[in-house]
Amino acid sequence: MTVDIQTLEDRYIDSCRRQGVLPNSSILSSLFKAEVKKSNHELCKLEILIDDLKDVDIAPLLNLCMNFDASEIEAVDVRNESSCVLNGEYALSLMRAVNKKLRVVHLQDLSYGKDFLRDISQRGLACQVLTLRCSRFRKLNLTGEFMHMHTLNLDFSSSLTSFQEDCFNCMPNLMRLSMCDTRITNLWTTVAALSKLPSLIELRFQYWQYCNDAGTSFISCSGKSDDTTDFSLLDRIPFIGEPFTSTTELTDPNFNSEDPLRNFYSLDEEIINHDVQSMVEDSSDDSEVDFTSRHDRYWLSDVFPGWSSEVPLLHENEDEEDSLQGTFMEPIADVSMKYMSRHASPICYEKHYREFMIASLPNLKNLDNMPIRKIDKERATGIFSQYFEYLPYKWKHKESVVSILQKREIKSGHNKVHSSKNRTSYPSGQSQYFYTRSLSAAKLGSSTWPFLHPLSLLGCELDKGFHPRQFEYHPSDSSLMVFGTLDGEVVVINHENEHIVSYIPSLGAMNSVLGLCWLKKYPSKLIAGSDNGSLKLYDIHHIPRKVTGIHGNFGCVTFDEFDQLTSVHVNSTDELFLASGYSRNVALYDINSGKRLQVFTDMHRGHINVVKFANHSPSIFATSSFDHDVKMWDLRQKPIHPCFTVSSSRGNVMVCFSPDDQYILASAVDNEVRQYLAVDGKLHLVFDIAPTESSQNYTRSYYMNGRDYIISGSCDEHVRICCAQTGRRLRDISLEGRNLGSSVFVQSLRGDPFRDFNMSVLAAYMRPGSKSKIVKINLLASSGHANKDDSDDLRPCPFHSMGA
């Protein structure tokens, strides 16, 4: 027998009497409103505002909830809109007691802490709509069961930067997801997480609004945008689970960005189609609109930041779907309509963001409250194939490692019997690198979240905390790495077992070590240079391993100083090395004699940040300067005039040669990365990395996997991996810092010369007193699940300074 609302109220009052507490007026008011809704034949829902509850109210309220399943109440909404005094455990008990009829849970920035969020994350909720605005979680990790949830709103969760790999595994019915004004940045990990949502059709990282020259406005069903616009259709469909906000508030240019977005997906499909069809009818016969001079096309570059291509206007022969949805982007009559982005997350500013999302999530119907048309999907597919690599080495489909190994064994067996029949056709042919590249593609395809491991040195016998400032892999020993510190120390480590091999204290003579270079023919020797001009050659065979306070010169060779040094590099025969710094000069040193041979003056108009010898030609070297130029020189020609000069639009941070010396890679401020032919300086490739418009965004780039790929790191941005032959982006890597608000940046990075798709990054914090770290990154191994300490985060993904 169904329990009516009056009976529910009587039972609640009786329970309060037995508990010795007064009935909560908010609960009584909600029961009354539910009765009114039932009498009006509306959805009979009970709204519980936990802001109005105290701990003493919970016991009788839980008793009331036990009657909901058999009552006239059709749905229960639980909301928290401000600070509250209710105990977090009681709030959780209340939501779980409602059980099957729990419809909407709306939680603002809570004072309950991590335990409350962890419980929701790990145990889940039975609600259909969850709105969670909280600054306490950084890495989303919703592993509990959310089987009934179709809408998740995480707008204004200002610390949210990334996702755990399986955070959406238990949301099979989630259709709508909003993450406006978060700190989500990484396209690849975001898509990998969202692809676990089979029902997702609406996604939002920003909110697009129409505006014209007079200001922000909405487009009405009549296609008008003036003050007389009828907003009835908009007002009728608020986002389920969100308190209603008037259109005036949404269109107010002074609208407080700290307030939550109210009308998430304010138009359902029926209303959208109604409005759009009306707009088509009003504008299709408007003879005053002349597009012929634009060849039936118009530009959206000033409408969508990052959109640089054209979108064709619609014609009568297009299908109905395109005709209806396309008009969201058409100018209406003679009004110059544009869009204004509101509350955009950083991911929206990634170049080709919209096309990447559409191409990667084919089931999406709406992105950022803009419908996805057939033509949008076609364009997204083209843009993706032009600017992105799905898998390395042009692999088109993911394949398991086991499958590749089986094919290799089959092929090997065929070769043994000299059979050429039934050869497998592969995209890159049967080169000597084929199976290595196949395995790399397979492993990388299954490891969207790469393995990141900060080096932790185990060989320190003193309580010594190092502050790395520069590092270099050893050219012939795959286990060794050297790093220099801000305190002038030089430390050689085995980065595989994380033990110190040799330690060189500063001896009171060195400041920050900015230049390091191993000798190739004498693999135990290296050159170290500091910013105070000190230059020394060390032999690690004569240097103790222990970190002690004992000072000694350890048989080192000291060279004439080069003031304000930033870079050193040894030539291919280990006979000479060059030094550059905050001057327009470059010094040439003889390693065997320990003497400075010559100083080449005025090689640039600005200071020379980096100098690099070629890898195989002992007399060829390149310089990069903040005067915008990169120059190639030849010692055999007495470098008075360069072999060639190439220029960037901004100051050059660094330059390097490809391992085979066929190319040079120049990196200028703010993501301007170009590749030139080393033989004549002809431009070979411009990497399509979006600028940030910051003059402090120092960019550094190096080769990886021989010269197949490059890695590029900039201030406050991802590490990007791009194909060195096509420029297409393969992956972005987001370095993670645990402390909220601590800006993290890339000071240096290198590709591992012995391991494909492995690298190390020197990551530093802007926070005073913090230490920089060398982080090893393996793209072929998955990070798996985070450490237990990290699972508490429901964590930021950020990771500047000169030198290379």
Coordinates of N, CA, C and O in Angstrom, one line a residue, residues 326-415:
G326 N 23.6 23.2 -38.3 CA 24.6 24.1 -38.8 C 24.3 25.6 -38.6 O 25.2 26.4 -38.5
T327 N 23.0 25.9 -38.4 CA 22.6 27.3 -38.2 C 23.1 27.9 -36.9 O 23.0 29.1 -36.7
F328 N 23.5 27.1 -36.0 CA 24.1 27.6 -34.8 C 25.3 28.5 -35.1 O 25.7 29.3 -34.2
M329 N 25.9 28.3 -36.2 CA 27.1 29.1 -36.6 C 26.9 30.1 -37.7 O 27.8 30.7 -38.2
E330 N 25.6 30.2 -38.1 CA 25.4 31.2 -39.2 C 25.1 32.6 -38.7 O 24.5 32.7 -37.6
P331 N 25.6 33.6 -39.3 CA 25.2 35.0 -39.0 C 23.7 35.1 -39.2 O 23.1 34.6 -40.2
I332 N 23.0 35.8 -38.3 CA 21.5 35.9 -38.4 C 21.2 37.3 -39.0 O 21.6 38.3 -38.5
A333 N 20.5 37.3 -40.1 CA 20.2 38.6 -40.8 C 21.4 39.4 -41.0 O 22.5 38.9 -41.4
D334 N 21.3 40.7 -40.6 CA 22.5 41.6 -40.8 C 23.2 41.8 -39.4 O 23.9 42.8 -39.3
V335 N 22.9 41.0 -38.4 CA 23.5 41.1 -37.1 C 24.8 40.3 -37.1 O 24.8 39.2 -37.5
S336 N 25.9 41.0 -36.7 CA 27.2 40.3 -36.7 C 27.3 39.5 -35.4 O 27.7 40.0 -34.4
M337 N 26.9 38.2 -35.5 CA 26.9 37.3 -34.3 C 28.2 36.7 -34.1 O 28.8 36.2 -35.1
K338 N 28.6 36.6 -32.9 CA 29.9 35.9 -32.5 C 29.6 35.1 -31.3 O 28.5 35.1 -30.7
Y339 N 30.6 34.4 -30.8 CA 30.5 33.6 -29.6 C 31.5 34.1 -28.6 O 32.6 34.5 -28.9
M340 N 31.1 34.0 -27.4 CA 32.0 34.3 -26.3 C 32.1 33.1 -25.4 O 31.1 32.5 -24.9
S341 N 33.3 32.7 -25.1 CA 33.6 31.6 -24.2 C 33.5 32.0 -22.8 O 34.1 33.0 -22.4
R342 N 32.8 31.2 -22.0 CA 32.7 31.5 -20.6 C 33.2 30.3 -19.8 O 33.0 29.2 -20.1
H343 N 34.0 30.6 -18.8 CA 34.5 29.6 -17.8 C 35.2 28.5 -18.5 O 35.0 27.3 -18.1
A344 N 36.1 28.8 -19.4 CA 36.8 27.7 -20.1 C 37.9 27.1 -19.3 O 38.7 27.8 -18.6
S345 N 38.0 25.8 -19.3 CA 39.2 25.1 -18.7 C 40.4 25.2 -19.6 O 40.2 25.4 -20.8
P346 N 41.6 25.0 -19.1 CA 42.8 25.2 -19.9 C 42.8 24.3 -21.2 O 43.4 24.7 -22.2
I347 N 42.2 23.1 -21.1 CA 42.2 22.2 -22.2 C 41.6 22.9 -23.5 O 42.0 22.5 -24.6
C348 N 40.7 23.8 -23.3 CA 40.0 24.5 -24.4 C 41.0 25.3 -25.2 O 40.7 25.6 -26.4
Y349 N 42.1 25.7 -24.7 CA 43.1 26.5 -25.4 C 44.2 25.7 -26.1 O 45.1 26.3 -26.7
E350 N 44.1 24.4 -26.0 CA 45.0 23.5 -26.7 C 44.6 23.6 -28.2 O 43.5 23.7 -28.6
K351 N 45.6 23.7 -29.0 CA 45.4 23.9 -30.5 C 44.6 22.6 -31.0 O 45.0 21.5 -30.7
H352 N 43.6 22.9 -31.8 CA 42.7 21.9 -32.4 C 42.0 21.1 -31.3 O 41.7 19.9 -31.5
Y353 N 41.7 21.7 -30.2 CA 41.0 21.0 -29.1 C 39.7 20.4 -29.5 O 39.4 19.2 -29.3
R354 N 38.9 21.2 -30.2 CA 37.5 20.7 -30.5 C 37.6 19.6 -31.5 O 36.9 18.6 -31.4
E355 N 38.5 19.7 -32.5 CA 38.6 18.6 -33.5 C 39.1 17.3 -32.9 O 38.7 16.2 -33.2
F356 N 40.1 17.5 -32.0 CA 40.7 16.3 -31.3 C 39.6 15.6 -30.5 O 39.5 14.3 -30.6
M357 N 38.8 16.3 -29.8 CA 37.7 15.7 -29.0 C 36.7 15.0 -29.8 O 36.2 13.9 -29.6
I358 N 36.3 15.7 -30.9 CA 35.2 15.1 -31.8 C 35.8 13.9 -32.5 O 35.0 12.8 -32.6
A359 N 37.0 13.9 -33.0 CA 37.6 12.7 -33.6 C 37.8 11.6 -32.7 O 37.7 10.4 -33.1
S360 N 38.1 11.9 -31.4 CA 38.5 10.8 -30.5 C 37.3 10.2 -29.8 O 37.3 9.1 -29.3
L361 N 36.2 11.0 -29.7 CA 34.9 10.5 -29.0 C 33.8 10.5 -30.0 O 33.0 11.5 -30.1
P362 N 33.7 9.5 -30.9 CA 32.8 9.6 -32.0 C 31.3 9.6 -31.6 O 30.4 9.9 -32.4
N363 N 31.0 9.2 -30.4 CA 29.6 9.1 -30.0 C 29.0 10.5 -29.5 O 27.8 10.6 -29.2
L364 N 29.9 11.5 -29.3 CA 29.5 12.8 -28.8 C 28.5 13.4 -29.8 O 28.7 13.4 -31.0
K365 N 27.5 14.1 -29.3 CA 26.5 14.8 -30.1 C 26.6 16.3 -29.8 O 26.1 17.1 -30.6
N366 N 27.2 16.7 -28.6 CA 27.3 18.1 -28.2 C 28.5 18.3 -27.5 O 28.8 17.6 -26.5
L367 N 29.3 19.3 -27.9 CA 30.5 19.7 -27.2 C 30.5 21.1 -26.9 O 30.4 22.0 -27.7
D368 N 30.7 21.5 -25.6 CA 30.7 22.8 -25.1 C 29.4 23.5 -25.5 O 29.4 24.7 -26.1
N369 N 28.2 22.9 -25.3 CA 26.9 23.3 -25.7 C 26.8 23.8 -27.2 O 25.9 24.6 -27.5
M370 N 27.6 23.2 -28.0 CA 27.5 23.4 -29.5 C 27.3 22.0 -30.1 O 28.1 21.1 -29.9
P371 N 26.2 21.9 -30.9 CA 26.0 20.6 -31.5 C 27.1 20.2 -32.5 O 27.7 21.0 -33.1
I372 N 27.3 18.9 -32.6 CA 28.3 18.3 -33.5 C 27.6 17.9 -34.7 O 26.8 16.9 -34.7
R373 N 27.9 18.5 -35.9 CA 27.3 18.1 -37.1 C 28.1 17.1 -37.9 O 29.2 16.8 -37.5
K374 N 27.5 16.6 -38.9 CA 28.2 15.6 -39.7 C 29.5 16.3 -40.3 O 30.6 15.7 -40.4
I375 N 29.3 17.5 -40.8 CA 30.5 18.2 -41.4 C 31.6 18.5 -40.3 O 32.8 18.5 -40.7
D376 N 31.2 18.7 -39.1 CA 32.1 18.8 -38.0 C 33.0 17.6 -37.8 O 34.2 17.6 -37.6
K377 N 32.3 16.4 -37.9 CA 33.0 15.1 -37.7 C 34.0 14.9 -38.9 O 35.1 14.4 -38.7
E378 N 33.5 15.2 -40.1 CA 34.4 15.1 -41.2 C 35.6 16.0 -41.1 O 36.8 15.6 -41.4
R379 N 35.4 17.2 -40.7 CA 36.5 18.1 -40.6 C 37.4 17.7 -39.5 O 38.7 17.8 -39.6
A380 N 36.9 17.2 -38.4 CA 37.7 16.8 -37.2 C 38.6 15.6 -37.6 O 39.8 15.5 -37.2
T381 N 38.0 14.7 -38.4 CA 38.9 13.6 -38.9 C 40.0 14.0 -39.7 O 41.2 13.5 -39.5
G382 N 39.8 15.0 -40.6 CA 40.9 15.5 -41.4 C 41.9 16.3 -40.6 O 43.1 16.1 -40.8
I383 N 41.5 17.1 -39.6 CA 42.4 17.9 -38.8 C 43.2 16.9 -37.9 O 44.4 17.1 -37.8
F384 N 42.6 15.9 -37.4 CA 43.3 14.9 -36.5 C 44.4 14.2 -37.3 O 45.5 14.1 -36.8
S385 N 44.1 13.8 -38.5 CA 45.1 13.1 -39.3 C 46.2 14.0 -39.8 O 47.3 13.6 -40.0
Q386 N 45.9 15.3 -39.9 CA 46.9 16.2 -40.3 C 47.9 16.7 -39.2 O 49.1 16.9 -39.4
Y387 N 47.4 16.8 -38.0 CA 48.1 17.4 -36.9 C 48.5 16.4 -35.7 O 49.3 16.8 -34.9
F388 N 47.9 15.2 -35.7 CA 48.1 14.3 -34.6 C 48.5 12.9 -35.1 O 48.1 12.5 -36.2
E389 N 49.2 12.2 -34.3 CA 49.5 10.8 -34.6 C 48.8 10.0 -33.6 O 48.9 10.2 -32.4
Y390 N 48.0 9.0 -34.1 CA 47.3 8.1 -33.2 C 48.2 7.2 -32.5 O 48.1 7.0 -31.3
L391 N 49.1 6.6 -33.2 CA 50.2 5.7 -32.7 C 51.5 6.1 -33.4 O 51.5 6.6 -34.5
P392 N 52.6 5.8 -32.8 CA 53.9 6.1 -33.5 C 54.2 5.3 -34.7 O 53.5 4.2 -35.0
Y393 N 55.0 5.8 -35.5 CA 55.5 5.2 -36.8 C 54.3 4.9 -37.7 O 54.3 3.8 -38.4
K394 N 53.3 5.7 -37.7 CA 52.2 5.7 -38.7 C 51.3 4.5 -38.5 O 50.5 4.1 -39.4
W395 N 51.4 3.8 -37.3 CA 50.5 2.7 -37.1 C 49.0 3.3 -36.9 O 48.8 4.3 -36.3
K396 N 48.1 2.6 -37.5 CA 46.7 3.1 -37.6 C 45.8 2.4 -36.5 O 44.8 2.9 -36.1
H397 N 46.2 1.2 -36.1 CA 45.3 0.4 -35.2 C 46.2 -0.1 -34.0 O 47.3 -0.5 -34.2
K398 N 45.6 -0.2 -32.9 CA 46.3 -0.8 -31.7 C 46.4 -2.3 -31.9 O 45.5 -2.9 -32.5
E399 N 47.5 -2.8 -31.5 CA 47.8 -4.2 -31.6 C 48.5 -4.7 -30.3 O 49.3 -4.0 -29.8
S400 N 48.2 -5.9 -29.9 CA 48.8 -6.4 -28.7 C 50.2 -6.8 -28.9 O 50.6 -7.2 -30.0
V401 N 51.0 -6.7 -27.8 CA 52.4 -7.2 -27.9 C 52.5 -8.7 -28.2 O 53.3 -9.1 -29.0
V402 N 51.5 -9.5 -27.7 CA 51.5 -10.9 -27.9 C 51.3 -11.2 -29.4 O 52.0 -12.0 -30.0
S403 N 50.4 -10.4 -30.0 CA 50.1 -10.6 -31.5 C 51.3 -10.3 -32.3 O 51.7 -11.0 -33.3
I404 N 52.1 -9.3 -32.0 CA 53.3 -8.9 -32.7 C 54.3 -10.0 -32.6 O 55.0 -10.3 -33.5
L405 N 54.5 -10.5 -31.4 CA 55.5 -11.5 -31.1 C 55.2 -12.8 -31.9 O 56.1 -13.5 -32.4
Q406 N 53.9 -13.1 -31.9 CA 53.5 -14.3 -32.7 C 53.8 -14.1 -34.2 O 54.3 -15.0 -34.8
K407 N 53.5 -12.9 -34.7 CA 53.8 -12.7 -36.1 C 55.3 -12.8 -36.4 O 55.7 -13.3 -37.4
R408 N 56.1 -12.3 -35.4 CA 57.5 -12.4 -35.6 C 58.0 -13.8 -35.6 O 58.9 -14.2 -36.5
E409 N 57.4 -14.6 -34.8 CA 57.8 -16.0 -34.7 C 57.4 -16.8 -36.0 O 58.1 -17.6 -36.6
I410 N 56.2 -16.4 -36.5 CA 55.7 -17.0 -37.7 C 56.6 -16.6 -38.9 O 57.0 -17.5 -39.7
K411 N 57.0 -15.4 -38.9 CA 57.8 -14.9 -40.0 C 59.2 -15.5 -39.9 O 59.8 -15.9 -40.9
S412 N 59.7 -15.7 -38.7 CA 61.0 -16.3 -38.5 C 61.0 -17.7 -39.0 O 61.9 -18.2 -39.6
G413 N 59.9 -18.4 -38.7 CA 59.8 -19.8 -39.2 C 59.7 -19.9 -40.7 O 60.3 -20.8 -41.3
H414 N 59.0 -19.0 -41.3 CA 59.0 -19.0 -42.8 C 60.3 -18.7 -43.4 O 60.7 -19.4 -44.4
N415 N 61.1 -17.8 -42.7 CA 62.4 -17.5 -43.3 C 63.3 -18.7 -43.2 O 64.2 -18.9 -44.0

